[in-house]
Short mmCIF file of C-alpha atoms in Angstrom, two decimals:
data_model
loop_
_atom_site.label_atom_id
_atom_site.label_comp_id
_atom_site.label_asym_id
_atom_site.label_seq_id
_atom_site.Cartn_x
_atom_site.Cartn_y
_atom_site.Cartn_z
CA UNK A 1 -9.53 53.68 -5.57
CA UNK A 2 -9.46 51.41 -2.68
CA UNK A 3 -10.58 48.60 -5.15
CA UNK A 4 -7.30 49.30 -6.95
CA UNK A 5 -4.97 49.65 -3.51
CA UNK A 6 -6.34 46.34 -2.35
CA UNK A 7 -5.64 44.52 -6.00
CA UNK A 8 -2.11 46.01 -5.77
CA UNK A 9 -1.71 44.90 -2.10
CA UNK A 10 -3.12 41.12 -3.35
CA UNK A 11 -0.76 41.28 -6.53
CA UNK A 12 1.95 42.28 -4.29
CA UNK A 13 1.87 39.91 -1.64
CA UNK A 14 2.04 36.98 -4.57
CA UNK A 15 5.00 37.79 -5.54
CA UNK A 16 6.41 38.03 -2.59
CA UNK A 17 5.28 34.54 -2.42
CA UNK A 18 6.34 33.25 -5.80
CA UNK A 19 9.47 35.29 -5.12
CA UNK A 20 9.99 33.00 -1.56
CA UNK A 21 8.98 29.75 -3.63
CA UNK A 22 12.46 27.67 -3.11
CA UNK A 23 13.23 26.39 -6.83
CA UNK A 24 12.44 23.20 -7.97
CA UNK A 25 14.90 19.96 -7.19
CA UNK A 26 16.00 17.22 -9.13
CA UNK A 27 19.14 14.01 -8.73
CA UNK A 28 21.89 14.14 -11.35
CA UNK A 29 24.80 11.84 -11.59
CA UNK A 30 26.65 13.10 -14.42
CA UNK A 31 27.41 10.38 -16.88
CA UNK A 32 24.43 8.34 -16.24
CA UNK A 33 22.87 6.22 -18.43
CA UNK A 34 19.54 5.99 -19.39
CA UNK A 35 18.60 2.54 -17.90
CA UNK A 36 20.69 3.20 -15.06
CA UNK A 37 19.10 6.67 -14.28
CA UNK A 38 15.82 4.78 -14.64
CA UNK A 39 16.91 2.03 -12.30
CA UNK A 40 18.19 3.76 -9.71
CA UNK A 41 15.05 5.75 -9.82
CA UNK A 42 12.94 2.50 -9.44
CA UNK A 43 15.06 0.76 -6.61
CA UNK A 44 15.14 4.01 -4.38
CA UNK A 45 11.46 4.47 -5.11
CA UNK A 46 11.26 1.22 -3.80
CA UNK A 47 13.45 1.72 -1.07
CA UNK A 48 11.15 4.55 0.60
CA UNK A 49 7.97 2.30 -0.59
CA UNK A 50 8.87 -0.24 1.48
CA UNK A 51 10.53 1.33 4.37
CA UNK A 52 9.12 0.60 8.05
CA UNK A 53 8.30 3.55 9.92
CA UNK A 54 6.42 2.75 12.62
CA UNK A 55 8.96 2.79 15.71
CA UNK A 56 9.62 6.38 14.32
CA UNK A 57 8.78 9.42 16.86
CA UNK A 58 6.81 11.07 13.82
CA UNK A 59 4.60 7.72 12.59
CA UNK A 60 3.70 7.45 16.51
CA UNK A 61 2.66 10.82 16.86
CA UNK A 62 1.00 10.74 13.38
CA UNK A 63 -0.95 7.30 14.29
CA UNK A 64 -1.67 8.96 17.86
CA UNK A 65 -3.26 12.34 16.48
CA UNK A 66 -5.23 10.18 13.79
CA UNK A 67 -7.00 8.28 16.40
CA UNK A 68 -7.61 11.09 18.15
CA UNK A 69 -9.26 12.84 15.61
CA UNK A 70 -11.11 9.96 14.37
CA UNK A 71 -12.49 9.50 18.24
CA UNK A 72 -13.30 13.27 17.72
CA UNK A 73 -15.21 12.53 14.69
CA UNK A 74 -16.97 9.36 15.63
CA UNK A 75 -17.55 9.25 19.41
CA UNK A 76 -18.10 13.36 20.35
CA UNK A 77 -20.92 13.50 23.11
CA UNK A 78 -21.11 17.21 21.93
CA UNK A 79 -24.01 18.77 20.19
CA UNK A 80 -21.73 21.25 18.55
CA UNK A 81 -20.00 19.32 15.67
CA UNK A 82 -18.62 22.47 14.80
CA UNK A 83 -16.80 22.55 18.45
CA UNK A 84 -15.70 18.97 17.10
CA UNK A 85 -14.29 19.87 13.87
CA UNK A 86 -12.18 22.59 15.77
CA UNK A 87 -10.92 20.09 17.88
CA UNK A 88 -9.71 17.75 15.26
CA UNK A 89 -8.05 20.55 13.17
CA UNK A 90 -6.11 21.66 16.20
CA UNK A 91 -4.17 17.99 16.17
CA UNK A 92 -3.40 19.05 12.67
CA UNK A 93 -3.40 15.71 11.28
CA UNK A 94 -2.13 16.91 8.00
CA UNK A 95 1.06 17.94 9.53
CA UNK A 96 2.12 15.21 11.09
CA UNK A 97 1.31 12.95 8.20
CA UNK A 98 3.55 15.16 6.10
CA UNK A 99 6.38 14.63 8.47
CA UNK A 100 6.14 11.03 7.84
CA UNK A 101 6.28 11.69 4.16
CA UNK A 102 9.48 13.67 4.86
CA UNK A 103 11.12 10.60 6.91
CA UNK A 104 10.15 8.40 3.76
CA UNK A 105 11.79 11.23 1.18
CA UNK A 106 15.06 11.34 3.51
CA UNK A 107 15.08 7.22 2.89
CA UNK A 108 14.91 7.98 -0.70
CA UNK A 109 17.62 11.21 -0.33
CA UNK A 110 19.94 9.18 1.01
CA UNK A 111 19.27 5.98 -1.41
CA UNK A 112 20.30 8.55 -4.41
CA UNK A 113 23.32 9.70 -2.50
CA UNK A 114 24.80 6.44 -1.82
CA UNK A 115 24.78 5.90 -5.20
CA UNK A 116 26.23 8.79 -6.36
CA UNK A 117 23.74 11.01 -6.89
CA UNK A 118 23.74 14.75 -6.11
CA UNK A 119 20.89 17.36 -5.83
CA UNK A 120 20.64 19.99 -8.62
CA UNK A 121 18.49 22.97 -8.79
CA UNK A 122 16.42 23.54 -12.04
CA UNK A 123 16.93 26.66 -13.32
CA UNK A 124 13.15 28.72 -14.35
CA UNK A 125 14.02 27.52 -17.90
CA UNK A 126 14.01 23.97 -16.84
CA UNK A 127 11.41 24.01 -14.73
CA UNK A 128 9.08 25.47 -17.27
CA UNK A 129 9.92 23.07 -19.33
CA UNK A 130 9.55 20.45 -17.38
CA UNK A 131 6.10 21.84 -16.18
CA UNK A 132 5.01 21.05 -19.87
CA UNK A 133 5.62 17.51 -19.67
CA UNK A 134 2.92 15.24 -18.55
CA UNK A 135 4.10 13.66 -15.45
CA UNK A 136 5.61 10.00 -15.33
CA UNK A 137 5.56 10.32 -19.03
CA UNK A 138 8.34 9.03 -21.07
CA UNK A 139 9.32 12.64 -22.46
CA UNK A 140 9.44 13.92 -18.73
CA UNK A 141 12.13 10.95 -17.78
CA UNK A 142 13.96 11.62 -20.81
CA UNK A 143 14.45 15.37 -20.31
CA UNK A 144 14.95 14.99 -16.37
CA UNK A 145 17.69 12.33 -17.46
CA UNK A 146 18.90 14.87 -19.87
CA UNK A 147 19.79 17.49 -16.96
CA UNK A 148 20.47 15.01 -14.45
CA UNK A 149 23.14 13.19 -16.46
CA UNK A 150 24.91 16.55 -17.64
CA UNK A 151 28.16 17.16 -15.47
CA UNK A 152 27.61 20.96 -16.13
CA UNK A 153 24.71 21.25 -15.34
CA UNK A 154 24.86 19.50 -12.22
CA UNK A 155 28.26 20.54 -10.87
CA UNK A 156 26.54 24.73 -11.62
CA UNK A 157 23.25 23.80 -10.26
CA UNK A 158 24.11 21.52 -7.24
CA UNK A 159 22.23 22.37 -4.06
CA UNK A 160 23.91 21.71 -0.53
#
């Protein structure tokens, strides 16, 4: 019985999860076409590619906690490596990496904005659909470029 309570209890606290999961984003510009949509795809990607963000607060504290961590690794006096290992996952260098990756998404964000381009939400539907696609595939541009370009469904689904 307490086998059962505890499945329940797992089950339970997944969908809680699944239910918290924020939905799944994509850029529209209604009226796009094709090449354009694929364009402006390539020349934002490009934009965040190449974007320099080392005098930002969060590549400096990224770069800082990486040396740390690698001085952790490499140059502990300790006979413990566990006590090491603890260390270095305390900097959480993960975490600060990721908040680089958000100041390169925000380049990209606002490279699709200034050119017109508005945040929709994909509806389950969609983003099952979607899920089935192989990604960078030409299918999966096609049918993101089929929501994306449809005033409806980005003037309904528009986030923000």
């Amino acid at each position: 019985m307490q086998a059962v309570r505890f499945g329940i209890l797992i089950l339970a606290g997944g969908l809680v999860v699944a239910a918290t999961k924020p939905p799944q984003t994509s850029w529209g510009k209604p009226g796009v076409s094709i090449d354009q949509y694929r364009i402006d795809s390539f020349e934002c990607a490009k934009t965040g590619y190449f974007a320099d963000v080392r005098d930002t607060q969060q590549a400096k504290d990224a770069i800082r906690v990486l040396e740390t961590a690698d001085r952790e690794i490499n140059n502990g006096d300790e006979l413990d490596p566990n006590a090491r290992v603890l260390r270095m996952r305390a900097l959480r260098p993960d975490a600060r990496v990721r908040e680089v990756g958000k100041v390169l998404t925000n380049v990209v964000e606002r490279c699709l904005s200034d050119r017109g381009y508005r945040r929709f939400a994909l509806t389950r539907a969609q983003a099952k659909s979607l899920g089935k696609l192989p990604a960078g595939s030409l299918n999966r541009q096609l049918y993101l470029h089929s929501l994306a370009s449809d005033p409806r469904v980005v003037a309904e689904q528009v986030v923000g």
